[in-house]
Amino acid sequence: MGPSDRLALDGPDSFRSVETYQAALDAEIDAAGGLEAWRARAALSGE
């Protein structure tokens, strides 16, 4: 199994590649203003 074959659970019966999931997470962190700001928002929202 190669890196492009790895999947991440993205909801009930929904999967996407780890690389796609990581790219979306990186974009979300950037939009939040960095990792610490993202962590603070996630803690407040209960994620």
C-alpha positions as CSV (number, residue, x, y, z in Angstrom):
1,M,0.0,0.0,0.0
2,G,1.5,3.3,-1.0
3,P,1.0,6.7,0.6
4,S,-1.7,7.6,-2.0
5,D,-3.7,4.5,-0.9
6,R,-4.1,5.6,2.7
7,L,-7.7,6.8,3.5
8,A,-9.0,8.9,6.4
9,L,-12.6,8.6,7.7
10,D,-14.4,11.8,6.7
11,G,-17.9,11.1,8.2
12,P,-20.3,8.2,8.1
13,D,-19.4,5.9,5.2
14,S,-17.2,8.6,3.8
15,F,-13.5,8.4,3.1
16,R,-10.9,10.5,1.4
17,S,-7.2,10.2,0.9
18,V,-4.9,11.2,3.8
19,E,-3.2,13.7,1.5
20,T,-6.5,15.4,0.6
21,Y,-7.5,15.5,4.3
22,Q,-4.2,17.0,5.3
23,A,-4.4,19.7,2.6
24,A,-7.9,20.7,3.8
25,L,-6.7,20.7,7.5
26,D,-3.7,22.8,6.5
27,A,-5.9,25.3,4.7
28,E,-8.3,25.5,7.8
29,I,-5.3,26.2,10.1
30,D,-4.0,28.9,7.8
31,A,-7.4,30.5,7.6
32,A,-7.7,30.5,11.4
33,G,-4.4,32.4,11.6
34,G,-2.0,29.6,12.6
35,L,-1.9,26.5,14.6
36,E,-2.4,28.1,18.1
37,A,-5.4,30.2,16.9
38,W,-6.9,27.0,15.3
39,R,-6.4,25.1,18.5
40,A,-8.1,27.8,20.5
41,R,-11.1,27.8,18.2
42,A,-11.3,24.1,18.2
43,A,-11.2,24.0,22.0
44,L,-14.0,26.6,22.2
45,S,-16.2,24.8,19.7
46,G,-15.6,21.4,21.4
47,E,-13.9,19.8,18.4
